[in-house]
Amino acid sequence: MERVFVDINNLKEFTSDVFQKLGVKKEFADITADVLVSADRRGIGSHGVQRLKRYVNDIKNGRILPNNGPQILKETPVSLLVDGQAGLGQVIGYLTMEKVIEKAKKSGMCFATVKNSNHYGIAAYYSMMAIPHNFIGISLTNAAPLVMPTFGKDMVFGTNPLSIAVPTENETPFVLDMATSTVPRGKLEVYRRMGKKIPKTWATDEHGNPTDDPDRVLKNLLERKGGGLLPLGGAEEEDGSHKGYGLAVVVDILSGILSGGAYGLYVYKEKHPNVCHFFGAINPEIFIPLEELKKNMDDYIRMLKNAPKRAGKDRIYIHGEKEYEKEQEHKEKVSVLKVVYEEMLNIAKEAGCEVELKVIG
Ligand code: NDP
């Protein structure tokens, strides 16, 4: 599909302006734009500016109350219970993680569980906020129910991603950032667009049987006819389906249940979706000297990358490495799908946006 290049700063300014024209205060609009553009820079287009329309619609229909920030309901030296007050997920995530890091500087670690927020985009944005402080960062979120439990027929919980970021000395930081379903919904959309069949470990039909037809799954998801995405591992125990299922439930427990918010089928049930998150920052120095952690992380990463390779494979990656390389490549400009670019221009025109989004190649 045709793509166009845009300047990173122009894209951020443009995206922020769209939010500001919808009445979002500049600070919050800038945070949200930065999270979205970061996803594009990291090569996760499915969670980048392509989602602008969805956030704009949710602000217009009152699902998101975009000028609400995080409200602390309960606080100890190592914890926060936060009400997201139906604010923008990116703003609630960013400001909560900022506070978590600030508290970890004093207490060695801090964890926050957040209720009543919205879709926050890529989980790694928040875990990675800990890296410049030389802390380990953790970020989890629940999501709209699209995934079924092992041996289930209908969807009960979300693609519930988790991200853990760990600092290194010279190697690329370790950044695991993954949905706990085999794939997120966006990947089925990509396959449908390309007219390709999907592997049978990704999703089921309305009867709960594995299928290779992405169109059928996506239609069923939309019409809530049954079936849905499979947990990480696929449909069967022998492929480890129950492990992905377990990870997704853990995410729901730490974010949804522990915050007193929504979990499983209750997420996106009411007008305000009540998406819940969990964040953490750990100062490694409460266990070992920072230098030792960083030295051993580098050593471990080299051990993994230098391990013997399977025939036909010449490289072993570390989690976050491919995304880091894309980020370096996209320091100044990034490409977006032409259809996404055109959709953004329409959104901007409707919102009365003043910043022009220019194609630079
Ligand atoms: P991927 O399957 O693309 O990647 C999962 C992880 O594995 C990443 O850390 C990735 O790092 C790493 N990885 C990929 N290939 C290799 C390899 N060969 N060796 C080692 N590591 C590898 O991610 P998902 O499709 O599961 O998720 C995509 C994004 O969607 C994430 O950012 C997630 O947070 C977001 N998401 C958000 C949701 C929400 O509701 N807010 C819901 C679901 C997902 P790298 O890419 O650097 O290789």
mmCIF file of C-alpha atoms and ligand atoms in Angstrom:
data_model
loop_
_atom_site.group_PDB
_atom_site.id
_atom_site.type_symbol
_atom_site.label_atom_id
_atom_site.label_comp_id
_atom_site.label_asym_id
_atom_site.label_seq_id
_atom_site.Cartn_x
_atom_site.Cartn_y
_atom_site.Cartn_z
ATOM 1 C CA MET A 1 0.000 0.000 0.000
ATOM 2 C CA GLU A 2 1.202 3.489 -0.870
ATOM 3 C CA ARG A 3 2.948 5.436 1.905
ATOM 4 C CA VAL A 4 4.002 9.081 2.258
ATOM 5 C CA PHE A 5 6.791 10.603 4.371
ATOM 6 C CA VAL A 6 6.130 13.387 6.866
ATOM 7 C CA ASP A 7 8.451 15.324 9.175
ATOM 8 C CA ILE A 8 8.323 14.073 12.794
ATOM 9 C CA ASN A 9 7.965 17.538 14.349
ATOM 10 C CA ASN A 10 5.336 18.556 11.830
ATOM 11 C CA LEU A 11 3.385 15.356 12.545
ATOM 12 C CA LYS A 12 3.518 15.958 16.318
ATOM 13 C CA GLU A 13 2.495 19.594 15.990
ATOM 14 C CA PHE A 14 -0.313 18.691 13.597
ATOM 15 C CA THR A 15 -1.636 15.879 15.828
ATOM 16 C CA SER A 16 -1.482 18.104 18.896
ATOM 17 C CA ASP A 17 -3.300 20.878 17.024
ATOM 18 C CA VAL A 18 -6.126 18.469 16.111
ATOM 19 C CA PHE A 19 -6.587 17.654 19.809
ATOM 20 C CA GLN A 20 -6.344 21.327 20.797
ATOM 21 C CA LYS A 21 -9.019 22.263 18.275
ATOM 22 C CA LEU A 22 -11.253 19.719 20.023
ATOM 23 C CA GLY A 23 -10.748 21.656 23.260
ATOM 24 C CA VAL A 24 -7.889 19.594 24.754
ATOM 25 C CA LYS A 25 -5.401 21.717 26.720
ATOM 26 C CA LYS A 26 -1.993 22.077 25.058
ATOM 27 C CA GLU A 27 -0.041 20.085 27.677
ATOM 28 C CA PHE A 28 -2.372 17.080 27.301
ATOM 29 C CA ALA A 29 -2.589 17.395 23.499
ATOM 30 C CA ASP A 30 1.233 17.422 23.259
ATOM 31 C CA ILE A 31 1.570 14.306 25.468
ATOM 32 C CA THR A 32 -1.002 12.386 23.415
ATOM 33 C CA ALA A 33 0.610 13.429 20.126
ATOM 34 C CA ASP A 34 4.034 12.344 21.392
ATOM 35 C CA VAL A 35 2.798 8.859 22.398
ATOM 36 C CA LEU A 36 1.101 8.345 19.011
ATOM 37 C CA VAL A 37 4.041 9.590 16.931
ATOM 38 C CA SER A 38 6.424 7.481 19.044
ATOM 39 C CA ALA A 39 4.520 4.361 17.985
ATOM 40 C CA ASP A 40 4.966 5.319 14.318
ATOM 41 C CA ARG A 41 8.660 6.021 14.874
ATOM 42 C CA ARG A 42 9.054 2.583 16.493
ATOM 43 C CA GLY A 43 7.368 0.941 13.503
ATOM 44 C CA ILE A 44 4.114 0.121 15.333
ATOM 45 C CA GLY A 45 1.874 1.905 12.823
ATOM 46 C CA SER A 46 -1.186 0.035 14.109
ATOM 47 C CA HIS A 47 -0.955 2.071 17.354
ATOM 48 C CA GLY A 48 0.244 5.383 15.910
ATOM 49 C CA VAL A 49 -1.498 8.326 14.226
ATOM 50 C CA GLN A 50 -3.602 5.772 12.343
ATOM 51 C CA ARG A 51 -5.711 5.723 15.540
ATOM 52 C CA LEU A 52 -6.329 9.479 15.572
ATOM 53 C CA LYS A 53 -9.860 9.066 14.247
ATOM 54 C CA ARG A 54 -10.763 6.707 17.051
ATOM 55 C CA TYR A 55 -9.579 9.145 19.750
ATOM 56 C CA VAL A 56 -11.254 12.095 18.022
ATOM 57 C CA ASN A 57 -14.545 10.171 17.856
ATOM 58 C CA ASP A 58 -14.277 9.150 21.507
ATOM 59 C CA ILE A 59 -13.707 12.782 22.548
ATOM 60 C CA LYS A 60 -16.667 13.910 20.426
ATOM 61 C CA ASN A 61 -19.010 11.243 21.794
ATOM 62 C CA GLY A 62 -17.990 11.913 25.405
ATOM 63 C CA ARG A 63 -16.324 8.558 26.076
ATOM 64 C CA ILE A 64 -13.061 10.393 26.727
ATOM 65 C CA LEU A 65 -13.112 13.497 28.968
ATOM 66 C CA PRO A 66 -9.811 14.810 27.594
ATOM 67 C CA ASN A 67 -9.016 17.547 30.095
ATOM 68 C CA ASN A 68 -9.284 15.236 33.110
ATOM 69 C CA GLY A 69 -5.957 14.214 34.619
ATOM 70 C CA PRO A 70 -5.111 11.426 37.073
ATOM 71 C CA GLN A 71 -6.563 11.801 40.557
ATOM 72 C CA ILE A 72 -4.696 10.073 43.386
ATOM 73 C CA LEU A 73 -7.163 8.221 45.597
ATOM 74 C CA LYS A 74 -4.685 6.487 47.904
ATOM 75 C CA GLU A 75 -0.933 6.842 48.397
ATOM 76 C CA THR A 76 1.865 5.150 50.355
ATOM 77 C CA PRO A 77 5.640 5.691 49.894
ATOM 78 C CA VAL A 78 5.662 2.795 47.392
ATOM 79 C CA SER A 79 2.228 2.868 45.806
ATOM 80 C CA LEU A 80 -0.513 4.883 44.172
ATOM 81 C CA LEU A 81 -4.150 4.116 43.511
ATOM 82 C CA VAL A 82 -5.272 6.394 40.691
ATOM 83 C CA ASP A 83 -8.620 7.353 39.153
ATOM 84 C CA GLY A 84 -8.124 8.247 35.492
ATOM 85 C CA GLN A 85 -11.434 10.177 35.518
ATOM 86 C CA ALA A 86 -12.140 9.001 31.948
ATOM 87 C CA GLY A 87 -9.229 11.115 30.674
ATOM 88 C CA LEU A 88 -7.047 10.377 27.641
ATOM 89 C CA GLY A 89 -5.216 7.086 28.322
ATOM 90 C CA GLN A 90 -1.919 8.583 27.111
ATOM 91 C CA VAL A 91 -2.192 11.509 29.548
ATOM 92 C CA ILE A 92 -3.237 9.338 32.477
ATOM 93 C CA GLY A 93 -0.426 6.882 31.665
ATOM 94 C CA TYR A 94 2.276 9.526 31.223
ATOM 95 C CA LEU A 95 1.443 11.579 34.307
ATOM 96 C CA THR A 96 1.007 8.481 36.499
ATOM 97 C CA MET A 97 4.313 6.962 35.342
ATOM 98 C CA GLU A 98 6.034 10.317 35.954
ATOM 99 C CA LYS A 99 4.763 10.248 39.550
ATOM 100 C CA VAL A 100 5.737 6.573 39.942
ATOM 101 C CA ILE A 101 9.326 7.397 38.904
ATOM 102 C CA GLU A 102 9.449 10.410 41.222
ATOM 103 C CA LYS A 103 8.366 8.227 44.156
ATOM 104 C CA ALA A 104 10.796 5.420 43.219
ATOM 105 C CA LYS A 105 13.623 7.978 43.474
ATOM 106 C CA LYS A 106 12.737 8.362 47.149
ATOM 107 C CA SER A 107 11.510 4.870 48.082
ATOM 108 C CA GLY A 108 13.505 2.613 45.738
ATOM 109 C CA MET A 109 10.384 1.371 43.998
ATOM 110 C CA CYS A 110 6.805 2.354 43.350
ATOM 111 C CA PHE A 111 3.777 0.728 41.759
ATOM 112 C CA ALA A 112 0.531 2.321 40.608
ATOM 113 C CA THR A 113 -2.757 0.754 39.677
ATOM 114 C CA VAL A 114 -5.146 2.918 37.664
ATOM 115 C CA LYS A 115 -8.880 2.626 37.043
ATOM 116 C CA ASN A 116 -11.296 4.527 34.809
ATOM 117 C CA SER A 117 -8.849 5.449 32.039
ATOM 118 C CA ASN A 118 -8.942 4.971 28.266
ATOM 119 C CA HIS A 119 -6.889 3.193 25.574
ATOM 120 C CA TYR A 120 -3.265 4.311 26.194
ATOM 121 C CA GLY A 121 -1.575 3.152 22.948
ATOM 122 C CA ILE A 122 1.751 1.295 23.121
ATOM 123 C CA ALA A 123 2.604 -0.139 26.540
ATOM 124 C CA ALA A 124 6.344 0.442 26.027
ATOM 125 C CA TYR A 125 6.032 4.237 25.984
ATOM 126 C CA TYR A 126 5.488 4.230 29.750
ATOM 127 C CA SER A 127 7.885 1.409 30.747
ATOM 128 C CA MET A 128 10.621 3.152 28.724
ATOM 129 C CA MET A 129 10.133 6.388 30.678
ATOM 130 C CA ALA A 130 12.079 4.628 33.487
ATOM 131 C CA ILE A 131 15.190 4.001 31.352
ATOM 132 C CA PRO A 132 16.754 7.526 31.441
ATOM 133 C CA HIS A 133 16.480 7.323 35.250
ATOM 134 C CA ASN A 134 18.312 3.965 35.235
ATOM 135 C CA PHE A 135 15.216 2.243 36.652
ATOM 136 C CA ILE A 136 13.376 -0.865 35.493
ATOM 137 C CA GLY A 137 9.974 0.168 34.099
ATOM 138 C CA ILE A 138 6.746 -1.849 34.006
ATOM 139 C CA SER A 139 3.544 -1.039 32.116
ATOM 140 C CA LEU A 140 0.415 -3.183 31.724
ATOM 141 C CA THR A 141 -3.102 -2.414 30.542
ATOM 142 C CA ASN A 142 -6.353 -4.224 30.041
ATOM 143 C CA ALA A 143 -8.394 -3.638 26.899
ATOM 144 C CA ALA A 144 -11.748 -4.268 25.210
ATOM 145 C CA PRO A 145 -12.698 -7.984 25.355
ATOM 146 C CA LEU A 146 -11.636 -9.625 22.079
ATOM 147 C CA VAL A 147 -9.829 -12.750 23.331
ATOM 148 C CA MET A 148 -11.220 -16.062 24.557
ATOM 149 C CA PRO A 149 -9.929 -18.299 27.349
ATOM 150 C CA THR A 150 -8.373 -21.647 26.373
ATOM 151 C CA PHE A 151 -11.243 -24.027 25.393
ATOM 152 C CA GLY A 152 -13.679 -21.077 25.375
ATOM 153 C CA LYS A 153 -15.907 -20.145 22.448
ATOM 154 C CA ASP A 154 -16.495 -16.439 23.058
ATOM 155 C CA MET A 155 -14.245 -13.524 23.934
ATOM 156 C CA VAL A 156 -13.982 -12.554 27.595
ATOM 157 C CA PHE A 157 -10.838 -10.417 28.032
ATOM 158 C CA GLY A 158 -8.633 -8.045 26.054
ATOM 159 C CA THR A 159 -5.358 -8.334 24.201
ATOM 160 C CA ASN A 160 -3.951 -7.047 27.540
ATOM 161 C CA PRO A 161 -0.373 -6.053 26.651
ATOM 162 C CA LEU A 162 2.575 -5.984 29.016
ATOM 163 C CA SER A 163 5.887 -4.182 28.766
ATOM 164 C CA ILE A 164 9.068 -4.378 30.840
ATOM 165 C CA ALA A 165 12.062 -2.123 30.092
ATOM 166 C CA VAL A 166 15.521 -2.644 31.590
ATOM 167 C CA PRO A 167 18.542 -0.301 31.221
ATOM 168 C CA THR A 168 21.848 -1.489 29.733
ATOM 169 C CA GLU A 169 25.341 0.003 29.419
ATOM 170 C CA ASN A 170 26.223 -0.150 25.699
ATOM 171 C CA GLU A 171 23.664 -2.590 24.295
ATOM 172 C CA THR A 172 20.136 -1.613 23.228
ATOM 173 C CA PRO A 173 17.875 -1.479 26.307
ATOM 174 C CA PHE A 174 15.748 -4.584 26.790
ATOM 175 C CA VAL A 175 12.158 -3.585 26.010
ATOM 176 C CA LEU A 176 9.603 -6.375 25.941
ATOM 177 C CA ASP A 177 6.310 -4.994 24.668
ATOM 178 C CA MET A 178 3.703 -7.565 23.706
ATOM 179 C CA ALA A 179 0.027 -8.275 23.549
ATOM 180 C CA THR A 180 -0.894 -11.438 25.480
ATOM 181 C CA SER A 181 -2.996 -12.625 22.532
ATOM 182 C CA THR A 182 -1.102 -14.321 19.684
ATOM 183 C CA VAL A 183 -1.643 -11.120 17.671
ATOM 184 C CA PRO A 184 -3.577 -7.880 18.209
ATOM 185 C CA ARG A 185 -6.683 -7.218 16.072
ATOM 186 C CA GLY A 186 -4.704 -4.824 13.823
ATOM 187 C CA LYS A 187 -2.693 -7.696 12.396
ATOM 188 C CA LEU A 188 -5.871 -9.397 11.122
ATOM 189 C CA GLU A 189 -6.834 -6.121 9.453
ATOM 190 C CA VAL A 190 -3.459 -6.032 7.699
ATOM 191 C CA TYR A 191 -3.920 -9.623 6.417
ATOM 192 C CA ARG A 192 -7.464 -8.882 5.257
ATOM 193 C CA ARG A 193 -6.203 -5.835 3.347
ATOM 194 C CA MET A 194 -3.562 -8.019 1.654
ATOM 195 C CA GLY A 195 -6.125 -10.769 0.923
ATOM 196 C CA LYS A 196 -4.011 -13.257 2.890
ATOM 197 C CA LYS A 197 -5.089 -16.175 5.101
ATOM 198 C CA ILE A 198 -4.118 -16.065 8.766
ATOM 199 C CA PRO A 199 -2.372 -18.891 10.671
ATOM 200 C CA LYS A 200 -4.871 -20.992 12.612
ATOM 201 C CA THR A 201 -3.236 -20.067 15.941
ATOM 202 C CA TRP A 202 -4.539 -16.485 15.718
ATOM 203 C CA ALA A 203 -8.340 -16.580 15.944
ATOM 204 C CA THR A 204 -11.502 -18.662 15.854
ATOM 205 C CA ASP A 205 -14.816 -18.549 14.004
ATOM 206 C CA GLU A 206 -18.163 -18.002 15.722
ATOM 207 C CA HIS A 207 -18.201 -21.657 16.872
ATOM 208 C CA GLY A 208 -14.829 -21.362 18.607
ATOM 209 C CA ASN A 209 -12.994 -23.388 15.933
ATOM 210 C CA PRO A 210 -9.613 -22.117 14.674
ATOM 211 C CA THR A 211 -9.996 -20.385 11.295
ATOM 212 C CA ASP A 212 -7.711 -18.923 8.616
ATOM 213 C CA ASP A 213 -10.293 -16.358 7.406
ATOM 214 C CA PRO A 214 -9.503 -12.861 8.818
ATOM 215 C CA ASP A 215 -12.614 -11.261 7.273
ATOM 216 C CA ARG A 216 -14.921 -13.705 9.042
ATOM 217 C CA VAL A 217 -13.222 -13.094 12.410
ATOM 218 C CA LEU A 218 -13.273 -9.304 12.065
ATOM 219 C CA LYS A 219 -16.949 -9.285 11.077
ATOM 220 C CA ASN A 220 -17.783 -11.563 14.016
ATOM 221 C CA LEU A 221 -15.842 -9.275 16.374
ATOM 222 C CA LEU A 222 -17.710 -6.247 15.106
ATOM 223 C CA GLU A 223 -21.122 -7.865 15.313
ATOM 224 C CA ARG A 224 -20.183 -9.743 18.522
ATOM 225 C CA LYS A 225 -21.352 -13.011 16.908
ATOM 226 C CA GLY A 226 -18.937 -15.191 18.881
ATOM 227 C CA GLY A 227 -15.391 -16.415 18.404
ATOM 228 C CA GLY A 228 -12.501 -13.956 18.577
ATOM 229 C CA LEU A 229 -8.753 -13.792 19.052
ATOM 230 C CA LEU A 230 -6.793 -16.627 20.634
ATOM 231 C CA PRO A 231 -4.490 -16.203 23.614
ATOM 232 C CA LEU A 232 -0.718 -16.265 23.013
ATOM 233 C CA GLY A 233 0.012 -19.885 22.050
ATOM 234 C CA GLY A 234 -3.192 -20.509 20.069
ATOM 235 C CA ALA A 235 -6.140 -22.810 20.746
ATOM 236 C CA GLU A 236 -4.575 -25.907 22.238
ATOM 237 C CA GLU A 237 -2.861 -26.779 25.526
ATOM 238 C CA GLU A 238 -0.085 -28.551 23.625
ATOM 239 C CA ASP A 239 0.801 -25.209 21.991
ATOM 240 C CA GLY A 240 0.786 -23.402 25.351
ATOM 241 C CA SER A 241 -2.549 -21.558 24.898
ATOM 242 C CA HIS A 242 -3.201 -21.700 28.648
ATOM 243 C CA LYS A 243 0.020 -19.735 29.285
ATOM 244 C CA GLY A 244 -1.020 -16.751 27.171
ATOM 245 C CA TYR A 245 -4.458 -16.986 28.753
ATOM 246 C CA GLY A 246 -2.847 -16.897 32.214
ATOM 247 C CA LEU A 247 -0.701 -13.868 31.340
ATOM 248 C CA ALA A 248 -3.750 -11.952 30.092
ATOM 249 C CA VAL A 249 -5.616 -12.707 33.315
ATOM 250 C CA VAL A 250 -2.624 -11.524 35.388
ATOM 251 C CA VAL A 251 -2.710 -8.197 33.512
ATOM 252 C CA ASP A 252 -6.435 -7.869 34.270
ATOM 253 C CA ILE A 253 -5.870 -8.713 37.948
ATOM 254 C CA LEU A 254 -3.082 -6.143 38.472
ATOM 255 C CA SER A 255 -4.785 -3.386 36.489
ATOM 256 C CA GLY A 256 -8.554 -4.023 36.626
ATOM 257 C CA ILE A 257 -9.182 -5.937 39.842
ATOM 258 C CA LEU A 258 -6.460 -4.396 42.024
ATOM 259 C CA SER A 259 -7.566 -0.845 41.122
ATOM 260 C CA GLY A 260 -11.239 -1.572 41.804
ATOM 261 C CA GLY A 261 -11.967 -0.821 38.136
ATOM 262 C CA ALA A 262 -13.285 -2.869 35.213
ATOM 263 C CA TYR A 263 -11.937 -6.267 34.120
ATOM 264 C CA GLY A 264 -12.838 -8.877 31.491
ATOM 265 C CA LEU A 265 -16.258 -8.246 29.973
ATOM 266 C CA TYR A 266 -16.796 -5.070 32.020
ATOM 267 C CA VAL A 267 -14.143 -3.124 30.067
ATOM 268 C CA TYR A 268 -15.857 -0.914 27.439
ATOM 269 C CA LYS A 269 -19.274 -1.895 28.803
ATOM 270 C CA GLU A 270 -20.340 1.520 30.085
ATOM 271 C CA LYS A 271 -20.182 4.947 28.430
ATOM 272 C CA HIS A 272 -16.718 5.532 29.930
ATOM 273 C CA PRO A 273 -14.693 2.408 29.017
ATOM 274 C CA ASN A 274 -12.972 2.107 32.433
ATOM 275 C CA VAL A 275 -9.726 0.825 30.924
ATOM 276 C CA CYS A 276 -7.255 0.064 33.728
ATOM 277 C CA HIS A 277 -3.452 0.166 33.846
ATOM 278 C CA PHE A 278 -0.617 -0.917 36.124
ATOM 279 C CA PHE A 279 2.763 0.847 36.255
ATOM 280 C CA GLY A 280 5.972 0.209 38.145
ATOM 281 C CA ALA A 281 9.477 1.609 38.561
ATOM 282 C CA ILE A 282 12.235 -0.228 40.405
ATOM 283 C CA ASN A 283 15.609 1.280 41.270
ATOM 284 C CA PRO A 284 18.001 -1.685 40.776
ATOM 285 C CA GLU A 285 20.256 -0.226 43.482
ATOM 286 C CA ILE A 286 17.876 -1.561 46.142
ATOM 287 C CA PHE A 287 19.293 -4.971 45.098
ATOM 288 C CA ILE A 288 22.657 -4.588 43.354
ATOM 289 C CA PRO A 289 24.857 -1.671 42.198
ATOM 290 C CA LEU A 290 23.584 -0.072 38.977
ATOM 291 C CA GLU A 291 26.940 -0.689 37.245
ATOM 292 C CA GLU A 292 26.615 -4.410 37.951
ATOM 293 C CA LEU A 293 23.080 -4.544 36.540
ATOM 294 C CA LYS A 294 24.090 -2.705 33.382
ATOM 295 C CA LYS A 295 27.272 -4.742 32.895
ATOM 296 C CA ASN A 296 25.411 -8.017 33.359
ATOM 297 C CA MET A 297 22.553 -6.914 31.086
ATOM 298 C CA ASP A 298 25.108 -6.220 28.331
ATOM 299 C CA ASP A 299 26.769 -9.576 28.995
ATOM 300 C CA TYR A 300 23.429 -11.424 28.914
ATOM 301 C CA ILE A 301 22.314 -9.691 25.707
ATOM 302 C CA ARG A 302 25.619 -10.582 23.988
ATOM 303 C CA MET A 303 25.222 -14.181 25.241
ATOM 304 C CA LEU A 304 21.763 -14.333 23.624
ATOM 305 C CA LYS A 305 22.758 -12.620 20.404
ATOM 306 C CA ASN A 306 25.940 -14.640 19.952
ATOM 307 C CA ALA A 307 24.202 -17.983 20.536
ATOM 308 C CA PRO A 308 24.373 -20.464 17.619
ATOM 309 C CA LYS A 309 21.770 -19.707 14.937
ATOM 310 C CA ARG A 310 19.298 -21.982 13.247
ATOM 311 C CA ALA A 311 19.948 -22.805 9.576
ATOM 312 C CA GLY A 312 18.811 -19.913 7.390
ATOM 313 C CA LYS A 313 18.871 -17.372 10.259
ATOM 314 C CA ASP A 314 21.825 -15.041 10.646
ATOM 315 C CA ARG A 315 20.703 -12.908 13.550
ATOM 316 C CA ILE A 316 19.162 -13.287 17.008
ATOM 317 C CA TYR A 317 17.329 -10.207 18.231
ATOM 318 C CA ILE A 318 16.778 -8.827 21.680
ATOM 319 C CA HIS A 319 13.313 -7.496 22.597
ATOM 320 C CA GLY A 320 13.037 -3.867 21.620
ATOM 321 C CA GLU A 321 15.993 -4.006 19.249
ATOM 322 C CA LYS A 322 14.044 -3.915 15.984
ATOM 323 C CA GLU A 323 11.921 -1.066 17.311
ATOM 324 C CA TYR A 324 15.020 0.820 18.513
ATOM 325 C CA GLU A 325 16.565 0.534 15.045
ATOM 326 C CA LYS A 326 13.382 1.847 13.454
ATOM 327 C CA GLU A 327 13.347 4.735 15.933
ATOM 328 C CA GLN A 328 16.921 5.670 14.924
ATOM 329 C CA GLU A 329 15.927 5.464 11.264
ATOM 330 C CA HIS A 330 12.898 7.709 11.914
ATOM 331 C CA LYS A 331 14.594 10.511 13.836
ATOM 332 C CA GLU A 332 13.507 13.180 11.361
ATOM 333 C CA LYS A 333 10.809 11.685 9.173
ATOM 334 C CA VAL A 334 8.409 8.781 9.228
ATOM 335 C CA SER A 335 6.097 7.218 6.670
ATOM 336 C CA VAL A 336 2.361 6.801 7.091
ATOM 337 C CA LEU A 337 -0.088 5.021 4.814
ATOM 338 C CA LYS A 338 -1.460 7.408 2.177
ATOM 339 C CA VAL A 339 -5.020 6.481 3.211
ATOM 340 C CA VAL A 340 -4.146 7.384 6.819
ATOM 341 C CA TYR A 341 -2.615 10.697 5.669
ATOM 342 C CA GLU A 342 -5.758 11.547 3.715
ATOM 343 C CA GLU A 343 -7.982 10.602 6.637
ATOM 344 C CA MET A 344 -5.913 12.864 8.896
ATOM 345 C CA LEU A 345 -6.360 15.799 6.510
ATOM 346 C CA ASN A 346 -10.126 15.287 6.633
ATOM 347 C CA ILE A 347 -10.108 15.130 10.437
ATOM 348 C CA ALA A 348 -8.039 18.334 10.531
ATOM 349 C CA LYS A 349 -10.315 20.159 8.095
ATOM 350 C CA GLU A 350 -13.357 19.250 10.142
ATOM 351 C CA ALA A 351 -11.652 20.342 13.362
ATOM 352 C CA GLY A 352 -10.475 23.663 11.845
ATOM 353 C CA CYS A 353 -6.831 22.753 12.285
ATOM 354 C CA GLU A 354 -4.316 25.508 11.485
ATOM 355 C CA VAL A 355 -1.144 23.410 11.179
ATOM 356 C CA GLU A 356 -0.562 22.028 7.692
ATOM 357 C CA LEU A 357 0.720 18.425 7.448
ATOM 358 C CA LYS A 358 3.212 18.464 4.586
ATOM 359 C CA VAL A 359 4.311 15.434 2.553
ATOM 360 C CA ILE A 360 8.090 15.493 2.198
ATOM 361 C CA GLY A 361 8.595 12.475 -0.046
HETATM 362 P P1 NDP B 1 5.113 -7.983 18.501
HETATM 363 O O1 NDP B 1 4.633 -9.371 18.333
HETATM 364 O O2 NDP B 1 5.448 -7.196 17.293
HETATM 365 O O3 NDP B 1 6.412 -7.953 19.453
HETATM 366 C C1 NDP B 1 6.380 -8.473 20.772
HETATM 367 C C2 NDP B 1 7.747 -8.306 21.442
HETATM 368 O O4 NDP B 1 8.675 -9.227 20.881
HETATM 369 C C3 NDP B 1 8.378 -6.922 21.274
HETATM 370 O O5 NDP B 1 9.087 -6.573 22.426
HETATM 371 C C4 NDP B 1 9.305 -7.130 20.075
HETATM 372 O O6 NDP B 1 10.382 -6.210 20.057
HETATM 373 C C5 NDP B 1 9.809 -8.533 20.340
HETATM 374 N N1 NDP B 1 10.272 -9.248 19.148
HETATM 375 C C6 NDP B 1 9.710 -9.345 17.906
HETATM 376 N N2 NDP B 1 10.423 -10.184 17.135
HETATM 377 C C7 NDP B 1 11.452 -10.632 17.901
HETATM 378 C C8 NDP B 1 12.548 -11.546 17.716
HETATM 379 N N3 NDP B 1 12.728 -12.202 16.553
HETATM 380 N N4 NDP B 1 13.406 -11.774 18.750
HETATM 381 C C9 NDP B 1 13.251 -11.134 19.929
HETATM 382 N N5 NDP B 1 12.243 -10.272 20.180
HETATM 383 C C10 NDP B 1 11.360 -10.035 19.187
HETATM 384 O O7 NDP B 1 4.072 -7.105 19.405
HETATM 385 P P2 NDP B 1 2.475 -7.235 19.519
HETATM 386 O O8 NDP B 1 1.948 -7.355 18.151
HETATM 387 O O9 NDP B 1 2.119 -8.248 20.526
HETATM 388 O O10 NDP B 1 2.092 -5.778 20.123
HETATM 389 C C11 NDP B 1 2.251 -4.607 19.307
HETATM 390 C C12 NDP B 1 1.979 -3.335 20.090
HETATM 391 O O11 NDP B 1 0.608 -3.205 20.368
HETATM 392 C C13 NDP B 1 2.702 -3.216 21.440
HETATM 393 O O12 NDP B 1 3.301 -1.932 21.488
HETATM 394 C C14 NDP B 1 1.577 -3.280 22.471
HETATM 395 O O13 NDP B 1 1.822 -2.526 23.641
HETATM 396 C C15 NDP B 1 0.426 -2.685 21.677
HETATM 397 N N6 NDP B 1 -0.877 -3.109 22.182
HETATM 398 C C16 NDP B 1 -1.652 -2.183 22.850
HETATM 399 C C17 NDP B 1 -2.904 -2.541 23.314
HETATM 400 C C18 NDP B 1 -3.746 -1.569 24.079
HETATM 401 O O14 NDP B 1 -4.890 -1.900 24.359
HETATM 402 N N7 NDP B 1 -3.263 -0.414 24.446
HETATM 403 C C19 NDP B 1 -3.445 -3.901 23.099
HETATM 404 C C20 NDP B 1 -2.527 -4.790 22.422
HETATM 405 C C21 NDP B 1 -1.298 -4.407 21.973
HETATM 406 P P3 NDP B 1 10.818 -5.593 18.633
HETATM 407 O O15 NDP B 1 9.569 -5.129 17.960
HETATM 408 O O16 NDP B 1 11.824 -4.551 18.919
HETATM 409 O O17 NDP B 1 11.411 -6.716 17.868
#
